[in-house]
PDB file of C-alpha atoms and ligand atoms in Angstrom:
ATOM      1  CA  MET A 892     120.693 111.371  89.863  1.00 34.00           C
ATOM      2  CA  PRO A 893     120.472 111.558  93.622  1.00 35.00           C
ATOM      3  CA  ALA A 894     123.918 111.020  95.074  1.00 38.00           C
ATOM      4  CA  GLU A 895     125.057 110.301  98.606  1.00 37.00           C
ATOM      5  CA  GLN A 896     121.577 110.678 100.070  1.00 44.00           C
ATOM      6  CA  ALA A 897     120.113 108.576 102.807  1.00 74.00           C
ATOM      7  CA  GLY A 898     117.668 106.792 100.475  1.00 86.00           C
ATOM      8  CA  TRP A 899     117.140 103.119  99.589  1.00 95.00           C
ATOM      9  CA  SER A 900     120.109 101.660  97.701  1.00 95.00           C
ATOM     10  CA  ARG A 901     119.599 100.518  94.100  1.00 96.00           C
ATOM     11  CA  THR A 902     119.899  96.872  95.139  1.00 97.00           C
ATOM     12  CA  ARG A 903     117.192  97.201  97.775  1.00 97.00           C
ATOM     13  CA  ARG A 904     114.880  99.068  95.406  1.00 98.00           C
ATOM     14  CA  ARG A 905     115.322  96.392  92.768  1.00 98.00           C
ATOM     15  CA  ILE A 906     114.631  93.620  95.260  1.00 98.00           C
ATOM     16  CA  HIS A 907     111.482  95.451  96.427  1.00 98.00           C
ATOM     17  CA  TRP A 908     109.998  95.865  92.934  1.00 98.00           C
ATOM     18  CA  ILE A 909     111.041  92.452  91.632  1.00 98.00           C
ATOM     19  CA  THR A 910     109.470  90.846  94.722  1.00 98.00           C
ATOM     20  CA  ALA A 911     106.242  92.820  94.204  1.00 98.00           C
ATOM     21  CA  LEU A 912     106.101  91.662  90.573  1.00 98.00           C
ATOM     22  CA  LEU A 913     106.840  88.025  91.487  1.00 98.00           C
ATOM     23  CA  VAL A 914     104.139  87.995  94.174  1.00 98.00           C
ATOM     24  CA  ALA A 915     101.556  89.430  91.755  1.00 98.00           C
ATOM     25  CA  VAL A 916     102.425  86.986  88.955  1.00 98.00           C
ATOM     26  CA  GLY A 917     102.774  84.036  91.365  1.00 98.00           C
ATOM     27  CA  PHE A 918      99.383  84.765  92.911  1.00 98.00           C
ATOM     28  CA  VAL A 919      97.569  84.899  89.552  1.00 97.00           C
ATOM     29  CA  PHE A 920      99.405  81.781  88.370  1.00 95.00           C
ATOM     30  CA  GLY A 921      98.418  79.950  91.560  1.00 97.00           C
ATOM     31  CA  LEU A 922      94.738  80.720  91.033  1.00 97.00           C
ATOM     32  CA  VAL A 923      94.817  79.854  87.326  1.00 95.00           C
ATOM     33  CA  MET A 924      96.669  76.546  87.746  1.00 94.00           C
ATOM     34  CA  LYS A 925      94.269  75.536  90.522  1.00 93.00           C
ATOM     35  CA  HIS A 926      90.906  76.738  89.194  1.00 93.00           C
ATOM     36  CA  ALA A 927      91.312  77.092  85.433  1.00 89.00           C
ATOM     37  CA  ALA A 928      93.801  74.293  84.889  1.00 84.00           C
ATOM     38  CA  PRO A 929      94.511  73.329  81.274  1.00 85.00           C
ATOM     39  CA  ASP A 930      93.617  69.737  80.254  1.00 88.00           C
ATOM     40  CA  ASP A 931      97.088  69.230  78.885  1.00 91.00           C
ATOM     41  CA  LEU A 932      99.143  67.622  81.688  1.00 92.00           C
ATOM     42  CA  LEU A 933     102.469  68.930  80.413  1.00 94.00           C
ATOM     43  CA  THR A 934     101.207  72.532  80.458  1.00 93.00           C
ATOM     44  CA  LEU A 935      99.817  72.012  83.959  1.00 93.00           C
ATOM     45  CA  PHE A 936     103.131  70.536  85.120  1.00 94.00           C
ATOM     46  CA  LEU A 937     104.995  73.539  83.677  1.00 95.00           C
ATOM     47  CA  MET A 938     102.579  75.961  85.351  1.00 95.00           C
ATOM     48  CA  PHE A 939     103.133  74.312  88.727  1.00 96.00           C
ATOM     49  CA  GLN A 940     106.899  74.403  88.304  1.00 97.00           C
ATOM     50  CA  LEU A 941     106.785  78.062  87.285  1.00 97.00           C
ATOM     51  CA  HIS A 942     104.556  78.904  90.259  1.00 98.00           C
ATOM     52  CA  LYS A 943     106.833  77.042  92.658  1.00 98.00           C
ATOM     53  CA  SER A 944     109.980  78.609  91.161  1.00 98.00           C
ATOM     54  CA  ILE A 945     108.497  82.093  91.539  1.00 98.00           C
ATOM     55  CA  GLY A 946     107.701  81.391  95.189  1.00 98.00           C
ATOM     56  CA  ILE A 947     111.175  80.000  95.896  1.00 98.00           C
ATOM     57  CA  ALA A 948     112.690  83.114  94.289  1.00 98.00           C
ATOM     58  CA  VAL A 949     110.499  85.253  96.596  1.00 98.00           C
ATOM     59  CA  ILE A 950     111.883  83.478  99.667  1.00 98.00           C
ATOM     60  CA  ALA A 951     115.495  83.827  98.489  1.00 98.00           C
ATOM     61  CA  LEU A 952     115.051  87.542  97.730  1.00 98.00           C
ATOM     62  CA  THR A 953     113.315  88.105 101.065  1.00 98.00           C
ATOM     63  CA  VAL A 954     116.102  86.455 103.049  1.00 98.00           C
ATOM     64  CA  TRP A 955     118.647  88.613 101.210  1.00 98.00           C
ATOM     65  CA  ARG A 956     116.509  91.674 101.824  1.00 98.00           C
ATOM     66  CA  LEU A 957     116.107  90.951 105.537  1.00 98.00           C
ATOM     67  CA  MET A 958     119.870  90.588 105.868  1.00 98.00           C
ATOM     68  CA  LEU A 959     120.363  93.997 104.251  1.00 97.00           C
ATOM     69  CA  ARG A 960     117.646  95.408 106.516  1.00 97.00           C
ATOM     70  CA  ALA A 961     119.364  94.034 109.621  1.00 96.00           C
ATOM     71  CA  LEU A 962     122.733  95.394 108.500  1.00 95.00           C
ATOM     72  CA  ARG A 963     121.684  98.796 107.214  1.00 94.00           C
ATOM     73  CA  GLY A 964     118.382  99.669 108.875  1.00 94.00           C
ATOM     74  CA  ARG A 965     116.043 101.830 106.809  1.00 94.00           C
ATOM     75  CA  PRO A 966     116.209 105.428 105.589  1.00 93.00           C
ATOM     76  CA  PRO A 967     114.789 108.102 107.889  1.00 91.00           C
ATOM     77  CA  TRP A 968     111.013 108.493 107.936  1.00 93.00           C
ATOM     78  CA  GLU A 969     109.633 111.581 106.253  1.00 91.00           C
ATOM     79  CA  ALA A 970     110.050 114.363 108.801  1.00 90.00           C
ATOM     80  CA  ASP A 971     106.362 115.361 108.828  1.00 91.00           C
ATOM     81  CA  LEU A 972     104.945 111.815 108.988  1.00 93.00           C
ATOM     82  CA  PRO A 973     102.834 111.573 112.184  1.00 94.00           C
ATOM     83  CA  GLU A 974     103.996 109.089 114.810  1.00 96.00           C
ATOM     84  CA  TRP A 975     100.882 106.908 114.519  1.00 96.00           C
ATOM     85  CA  GLN A 976     101.392 106.571 110.756  1.00 96.00           C
ATOM     86  CA  ARG A 977     105.017 105.529 111.264  1.00 96.00           C
ATOM     87  CA  ARG A 978     103.887 102.875 113.707  1.00 97.00           C
ATOM     88  CA  ALA A 979     101.139 101.676 111.363  1.00 97.00           C
ATOM     89  CA  ALA A 980     103.549 101.575 108.389  1.00 97.00           C
ATOM     90  CA  ALA A 981     106.208  99.753 110.427  1.00 98.00           C
ATOM     91  CA  SER A 982     103.635  97.148 111.561  1.00 98.00           C
ATOM     92  CA  VAL A 983     102.448  96.574 107.992  1.00 98.00           C
ATOM     93  CA  HIS A 984     106.064  96.201 106.846  1.00 98.00           C
ATOM     94  CA  ILE A 985     106.719  93.566 109.519  1.00 98.00           C
ATOM     95  CA  ALA A 986     103.556  91.693 108.495  1.00 98.00           C
ATOM     96  CA  LEU A 987     104.566  91.861 104.822  1.00 98.00           C
ATOM     97  CA  TYR A 988     108.037  90.502 105.581  1.00 98.00           C
ATOM     98  CA  ALA A 989     106.545  87.686 107.651  1.00 98.00           C
ATOM     99  CA  LEU A 990     104.075  86.760 104.900  1.00 98.00           C
ATOM    100  CA  LEU A 991     106.806  86.876 102.245  1.00 98.00           C
ATOM    101  CA  VAL A 992     108.429  83.996 104.126  1.00 98.00           C
ATOM    102  CA  VAL A 993     105.411  82.118 105.510  1.00 98.00           C
ATOM    103  CA  VAL A 994     103.346  81.982 102.268  1.00 98.00           C
ATOM    104  CA  PRO A 995     106.075  80.311 100.175  1.00 98.00           C
ATOM    105  CA  VAL A 996     106.966  77.951 103.052  1.00 98.00           C
ATOM    106  CA  LEU A 997     103.314  76.845 103.236  1.00 98.00           C
ATOM    107  CA  GLY A 998     103.360  76.466  99.441  1.00 98.00           C
ATOM    108  CA  TYR A 999     106.427  74.262  99.718  1.00 98.00           C
ATOM    109  CA  LEU A1000     104.747  72.155 102.420  1.00 98.00           C
ATOM    110  CA  SER A1001     101.650  71.849 100.178  1.00 98.00           C
ATOM    111  CA  ALA A1002     103.807  70.628  97.309  1.00 97.00           C
ATOM    112  CA  ALA A1003     105.691  68.203  99.549  1.00 97.00           C
ATOM    113  CA  SER A1004     102.634  66.734 101.314  1.00 98.00           C
ATOM    114  CA  ALA A1005     100.334  66.576  98.268  1.00 96.00           C
ATOM    115  CA  PRO A1006      98.838  63.087  97.746  1.00 94.00           C
ATOM    116  CA  ARG A1007      99.856  63.253  94.090  1.00 89.00           C
ATOM    117  CA  ARG A1008     103.660  63.187  94.114  1.00 87.00           C
ATOM    118  CA  VAL A1009     104.990  65.853  91.773  1.00 92.00           C
ATOM    119  CA  PRO A1010     108.661  66.831  92.122  1.00 95.00           C
ATOM    120  CA  THR A1011     109.644  70.456  92.768  1.00 97.00           C
ATOM    121  CA  LEU A1012     112.140  71.631  90.165  1.00 97.00           C
ATOM    122  CA  PHE A1013     113.424  75.168  90.641  1.00 98.00           C
ATOM    123  CA  LEU A1014     113.572  76.742  87.167  1.00 97.00           C
ATOM    124  CA  LEU A1015     112.781  73.253  85.834  1.00 96.00           C
ATOM    125  CA  VAL A1016     116.317  72.009  86.501  1.00 96.00           C
ATOM    126  CA  ILE A1017     117.261  72.205  90.190  1.00 97.00           C
ATOM    127  CA  PRO A1018     115.453  69.522  92.233  1.00 97.00           C
ATOM    128  CA  ILE A1019     114.266  70.732  95.650  1.00 97.00           C
ATOM    129  CA  PRO A1020     113.921  67.743  97.985  1.00 97.00           C
ATOM    130  CA  HIS A1021     110.559  67.269  99.719  1.00 96.00           C
ATOM    131  CA  ILE A1022     111.286  66.946 103.426  1.00 94.00           C
ATOM    132  CA  VAL A1023     107.831  65.578 104.323  1.00 95.00           C
ATOM    133  CA  GLU A1024     105.994  62.530 102.986  1.00 93.00           C
ATOM    134  CA  ALA A1025     102.696  62.667 101.110  1.00 95.00           C
ATOM    135  CA  ASP A1026     100.094  63.305 103.802  1.00 97.00           C
ATOM    136  CA  PRO A1027      96.486  64.129 102.830  1.00 97.00           C
ATOM    137  CA  GLY A1028      95.662  65.471 106.327  1.00 98.00           C
ATOM    138  CA  LEU A1029      98.644  67.834 106.400  1.00 98.00           C
ATOM    139  CA  PHE A1030      98.024  68.815 102.776  1.00 98.00           C
ATOM    140  CA  ALA A1031      94.415  69.813 103.540  1.00 98.00           C
ATOM    141  CA  VAL A1032      95.593  72.169 106.293  1.00 98.00           C
ATOM    142  CA  VAL A1033      98.676  73.725 104.710  1.00 98.00           C
ATOM    143  CA  SER A1034      97.155  74.206 101.254  1.00 98.00           C
ATOM    144  CA  ARG A1035      94.172  76.065 102.778  1.00 98.00           C
ATOM    145  CA  LEU A1036      96.499  78.197 104.901  1.00 98.00           C
ATOM    146  CA  HIS A1037      98.667  78.818 101.824  1.00 98.00           C
ATOM    147  CA  LEU A1038      95.694  80.251  99.946  1.00 98.00           C
ATOM    148  CA  ALA A1039      94.328  82.243 102.911  1.00 98.00           C
ATOM    149  CA  LEU A1040      97.673  83.868 103.731  1.00 98.00           C
ATOM    150  CA  ALA A1041      98.449  84.484 100.037  1.00 98.00           C
ATOM    151  CA  ILE A1042      95.176  86.458  99.849  1.00 98.00           C
ATOM    152  CA  LEU A1043      96.117  88.332 103.036  1.00 98.00           C
ATOM    153  CA  LEU A1044      99.538  89.130 101.564  1.00 98.00           C
ATOM    154  CA  VAL A1045      98.005  90.559  98.394  1.00 98.00           C
ATOM    155  CA  LEU A1046      95.380  92.572 100.311  1.00 98.00           C
ATOM    156  CA  LEU A1047      97.993  94.004 102.687  1.00 98.00           C
ATOM    157  CA  ALA A1048     100.263  94.826  99.754  1.00 98.00           C
ATOM    158  CA  CYS A1049      97.375  96.667  98.062  1.00 98.00           C
ATOM    159  CA  GLY A1050      96.735  98.719 101.218  1.00 98.00           C
ATOM    160  CA  HIS A1051     100.467  99.374 101.524  1.00 98.00           C
ATOM    161  CA  ALA A1052     100.645 100.509  97.873  1.00 98.00           C
ATOM    162  CA  ALA A1053      97.590 102.772  98.357  1.00 98.00           C
ATOM    163  CA  ALA A1054      99.256 104.369 101.389  1.00 97.00           C
ATOM    164  CA  ALA A1055     102.440 104.939  99.368  1.00 97.00           C
ATOM    165  CA  VAL A1056     100.484 106.626  96.554  1.00 97.00           C
ATOM    166  CA  HIS A1057      98.477 108.675  99.088  1.00 97.00           C
ATOM    167  CA  ASN A1058     101.691 109.950 100.711  1.00 95.00           C
ATOM    168  CA  HIS A1059     103.097 110.732  97.281  1.00 95.00           C
ATOM    169  CA  ARG A1060     100.040 112.832  96.490  1.00 96.00           C
ATOM    170  CA  LEU A1061     100.532 114.694  99.759  1.00 95.00           C
ATOM    171  CA  GLY A1062     103.949 115.679  98.450  1.00 93.00           C
ATOM    172  CA  ARG A1063     106.055 113.275 100.534  1.00 93.00           C
ATOM    173  CA  ALA A1064     109.084 111.587  98.924  1.00 91.00           C
ATOM    174  CA  THR A1065     108.212 108.083 100.212  1.00 93.00           C
ATOM    175  CA  LEU A1066     107.314 106.602  96.830  1.00 95.00           C
ATOM    176  CA  LEU A1067     110.103 108.342  94.902  1.00 94.00           C
ATOM    177  CA  ALA A1068     112.514 107.127  97.582  1.00 94.00           C
ATOM    178  CA  MET A1069     111.581 103.540  96.765  1.00 96.00           C
ATOM    179  CA  TRP A1070     111.281 104.192  93.013  1.00 95.00           C
ATOM    180  CA  ARG A1071     114.467 106.098  92.232  1.00 92.00           C
ATOM    181  CA  GLY A1072     116.330 106.432  95.524  1.00 89.00           C
ATOM    182  CA  ASP A1073     115.372 109.991  96.502  1.00 84.00           C
ATOM    183  CA  ALA A1074     116.159 110.893 100.101  1.00 80.00           C
ATOM    184  CA  PRO A1075     113.166 111.587 102.321  1.00 73.00           C
ATOM    185  CA  ALA A1076     112.933 114.997 104.016  1.00 68.00           C
ATOM    186  CA  ARG A1077     115.619 114.582 106.666  1.00 60.00           C
ATOM    187  CA  GLU A1078     115.177 113.332 110.146  1.00 53.00           C
ATOM    188  CA  GLN A1079     117.066 110.937 112.326  1.00 47.00           C
ATOM    189  CA  ALA A1080     117.567 107.435 110.917  1.00 49.00           C
ATOM    190  CA  THR A1081     116.249 104.301 112.621  1.00 51.00           C
ATOM    191  CA  PRO A1082     118.825 101.751 113.882  1.00 48.00           C
ATOM    192  CA  ALA A1083     121.595 101.484 111.408  1.00 45.00           C
ATOM    193  CA  HIS A1084     124.895  99.891 112.039  1.00 46.00           C
ATOM    194  CA  MET A1085     126.454 100.926 108.755  1.00 45.00           C
ATOM    195  CA  PRO A1086     127.981 104.342 108.233  1.00 46.00           C
ATOM    196  CA  SER A1087     127.021 104.373 104.512  1.00 48.00           C
ATOM    197  CA  ALA A1088     124.583 107.077 103.341  1.00 54.00           C
ATOM    198  CA  ARG A1089     122.890 104.582 100.994  1.00 62.00           C
ATOM    199  CA  ARG A1090     120.713 102.128 102.811  1.00 67.00           C
TER     200      ARG A1090
HETATM  201  C1  HEM B1306     104.678  84.445  97.354  1.00 80.74           C
HETATM  202  C2  HEM B1306     104.628  83.218  96.939  1.00 80.74           C
HETATM  203  C3  HEM B1306     103.363  82.459  96.610  1.00 80.74           C
HETATM  204  C4  HEM B1306     102.076  82.883  96.389  1.00 80.74           C
HETATM  205  C5  HEM B1306     101.541  84.327  96.413  1.00 80.74           C
HETATM  206  C6  HEM B1306     101.279  81.718  96.114  1.00 80.74           C
HETATM  207  C7  HEM B1306      99.924  81.725  95.826  1.00 80.74           C
HETATM  208  C8  HEM B1306      99.161  80.606  95.549  1.00 80.74           C
HETATM  209  C9  HEM B1306      97.758  80.607  95.233  1.00 80.74           C
HETATM  210  C10 HEM B1306      96.878  81.848  95.156  1.00 80.74           C
HETATM  211  C11 HEM B1306      97.377  79.316  95.005  1.00 80.74           C
HETATM  212  C12 HEM B1306      95.968  78.816  94.648  1.00 80.74           C
HETATM  213  C13 HEM B1306      95.398  78.112  95.861  1.00 80.74           C
HETATM  214  C14 HEM B1306      93.939  77.740  95.739  1.00 80.74           C
HETATM  215  O1  HEM B1306      93.194  78.395  95.013  1.00 80.74           O
HETATM  216  O2  HEM B1306      93.521  76.761  96.429  1.00 80.74           O
HETATM  217  C15 HEM B1306      98.545  78.490  95.193  1.00 80.74           C
HETATM  218  C16 HEM B1306      98.551  77.108  95.060  1.00 80.74           C
HETATM  219  C17 HEM B1306      99.672  76.339  95.226  1.00 80.74           C
HETATM  220  N1  HEM B1306     100.958  76.765  95.508  1.00 80.74           N
HETATM  221 FE1  HEM B1306     101.512  78.678  95.859  1.00 80.74          FE
HETATM  222  N2  HEM B1306     102.085  80.600  96.177  1.00 80.74           N
HETATM  223  C18 HEM B1306     103.365  81.013  96.469  1.00 80.74           C
HETATM  224  C19 HEM B1306     104.485  80.216  96.624  1.00 80.74           C
HETATM  225  C20 HEM B1306     104.506  78.847  96.471  1.00 80.74           C
HETATM  226  C21 HEM B1306     105.670  77.989  96.624  1.00 80.74           C
HETATM  227  C22 HEM B1306     107.075  78.451  96.989  1.00 80.74           C
HETATM  228  C23 HEM B1306     105.272  76.704  96.389  1.00 80.74           C
HETATM  229  C24 HEM B1306     106.063  75.408  96.402  1.00 80.74           C
HETATM  230  C25 HEM B1306     107.379  75.303  96.388  1.00 80.74           C
HETATM  231  C26 HEM B1306     103.861  76.764  96.097  1.00 80.74           C
HETATM  232  C27 HEM B1306     103.106  75.655  95.822  1.00 80.74           C
HETATM  233  C28 HEM B1306     101.761  75.663  95.582  1.00 80.74           C
HETATM  234  C29 HEM B1306     100.987  74.468  95.333  1.00 80.74           C
HETATM  235  C30 HEM B1306     101.494  73.016  95.333  1.00 80.74           C
HETATM  236  C31 HEM B1306      99.662  74.888  95.132  1.00 80.74           C
HETATM  237  C32 HEM B1306      98.443  73.992  94.841  1.00 80.74           C
HETATM  238  C33 HEM B1306      97.839  73.639  96.184  1.00 80.74           C
HETATM  239  C34 HEM B1306      96.555  72.869  96.006  1.00 80.74           C
HETATM  240  O3  HEM B1306      96.495  71.987  95.149  1.00 80.74           O
HETATM  241  O4  HEM B1306      95.599  73.187  96.759  1.00 80.74           O
HETATM  242  N3  HEM B1306     103.425  78.061  96.155  1.00 80.74           N
HETATM  243  N4  HEM B1306      99.610  79.290  95.523  1.00 80.74           N
HETATM  244  C1  HEM B1307     103.555  92.335  96.898  1.00 80.74           C
HETATM  245  C2  HEM B1307     103.800  93.628  96.838  1.00 80.74           C
HETATM  246  C3  HEM B1307     104.654  94.387  97.851  1.00 80.74           C
HETATM  247  C4  HEM B1307     105.314  93.955  98.958  1.00 80.74           C
HETATM  248  C5  HEM B1307     105.384  92.526  99.520  1.00 80.74           C
HETATM  249  C6  HEM B1307     105.961  95.102  99.547  1.00 80.74           C
HETATM  250  C7  HEM B1307     106.739  95.079 100.712  1.00 80.74           C
HETATM  251  C8  HEM B1307     107.364  96.155 101.287  1.00 80.74           C
HETATM  252  C9  HEM B1307     108.084  96.126 102.523  1.00 80.74           C
HETATM  253  C10 HEM B1307     108.282  94.899 103.411  1.00 80.74           C
HETATM  254  C11 HEM B1307     108.557  97.378 102.742  1.00 80.74           C
HETATM  255  C12 HEM B1307     109.349  97.841 103.969  1.00 80.74           C
HETATM  256  C13 HEM B1307     110.795  97.983 103.675  1.00 80.74           C
HETATM  257  C14 HEM B1307     111.598  98.130 104.946  1.00 80.74           C
HETATM  258  O1  HEM B1307     111.239  98.955 105.805  1.00 80.74           O
HETATM  259  O2  HEM B1307     112.596  97.389 105.091  1.00 80.74           O
HETATM  260  C15 HEM B1307     108.146  98.191 101.628  1.00 80.74           C
HETATM  261  C16 HEM B1307     108.441  99.523 101.457  1.00 80.74           C
HETATM  262  C17 HEM B1307     107.855 100.325 100.508  1.00 80.74           C
HETATM  263  N1  HEM B1307     106.989  99.942  99.512  1.00 80.74           N
HETATM  264 FE1  HEM B1307     106.338  98.094  99.157  1.00 80.74          FE
HETATM  265  N2  HEM B1307     105.694  96.203  98.782  1.00 80.74           N
HETATM  266  C18 HEM B1307     104.895  95.815  97.735  1.00 80.74           C
HETATM  267  C19 HEM B1307     104.378  96.605  96.739  1.00 80.74           C
HETATM  268  C20 HEM B1307     104.482  97.959  96.701  1.00 80.74           C
HETATM  269  C21 HEM B1307     103.819  98.821  95.744  1.00 80.74           C
HETATM  270  C22 HEM B1307     102.890  98.324  94.621  1.00 80.74           C
HETATM  271  C23 HEM B1307     104.188 100.099  96.052  1.00 80.74           C
HETATM  272  C24 HEM B1307     103.789 101.407  95.411  1.00 80.74           C
HETATM  273  C25 HEM B1307     102.788 101.635  94.616  1.00 80.74           C
HETATM  274  C26 HEM B1307     105.093 100.044  97.174  1.00 80.74           C
HETATM  275  C27 HEM B1307     105.724 101.122  97.751  1.00 80.74           C
HETATM  276  C28 HEM B1307     106.594 101.062  98.806  1.00 80.74           C
HETATM  277  C29 HEM B1307     107.265 102.222  99.365  1.00 80.74           C
HETATM  278  C30 HEM B1307     107.118 103.652  98.886  1.00 80.74           C
HETATM  279  C31 HEM B1307     108.048 101.766 100.428  1.00 80.74           C
HETATM  280  C32 HEM B1307     108.915 102.592 101.368  1.00 80.74           C
HETATM  281  C33 HEM B1307     108.058 102.887 102.574  1.00 80.74           C
HETATM  282  C34 HEM B1307     108.775 103.711 103.600  1.00 80.74           C
HETATM  283  O3  HEM B1307     109.884 104.170 103.360  1.00 80.74           O
HETATM  284  O4  HEM B1307     108.196 103.891 104.674  1.00 80.74           O
HETATM  285  N3  HEM B1307     105.244  98.729  97.554  1.00 80.74           N
HETATM  286  N4  HEM B1307     107.410  97.424 100.764  1.00 80.74           N
END
């Protein structure tokens, strides 16, 4: 077990992998409920609620994660990672964080503005109020954007995962750092306001 190393904390690793799983499942569910919808209305209703609950969980986890990021920064980059790759990785990370918020928000706006009024029940029990009225014009825009940016999120995440595997194969600890908390080969840490070794 790695101890007292400047790697990702267990909480942050769990949030990362759970979010990745939720996005993958939520994306497939979204496509299935929209394009291969079952005839049975109850099943369709349950699929929508599950899809919406997954997306709401993604937002909640992302807000938590961004708070931890702001408080603790990130572990040091691998010492031999070229500057341009750090910049590219950092830009992709920012885009992923932005999409993790924007995609579910657009999904929520789609649900709220849909001409057919269907309530949003988080985990089937907690009602989430719709802050906008049914509006076919708004729905047409936000539901298209929701799909387009969901596809962008998944494509970016695939590129990001490929880069992580590529770096792993080059012998860098990037992937193991996110998988089991290994510390990257040491270098100076990026802004961190917490003295803790675990980030
Ligand atoms: C990361 C989170 C999410 C992803 C990846 C995602 C992905 C998708 C995808 C791929 C579709 C199919 C769209 C199409 O083919 O036209 C869809 C539809 C939909 N999503 Fe999401 N979604 C997410 C979060 C949410 C949330 C949080 C809500 C609501 C609270 C939501 C509500 C909807 C609704 C209502 C539709 C159907 C829209 C329509 O009828 O055109 N989604 N989503
Ligand atoms: C929807 C799927 C995914 C999303 C949204 C996502 C998002 C992110 C974000 C935002 C970061 C930056 C963390 C930070 O600097 O605060 C990150 C880091 C990381 N992710 Fe993912 N990720 C996903 C899937 C994956 C997959 C499938 C892999 C591996 C196969 C992976 C491997 C990594 C690694 C190794 C890091 C650490 C990178 C570094 O230290 O520079 N991610 N991820």
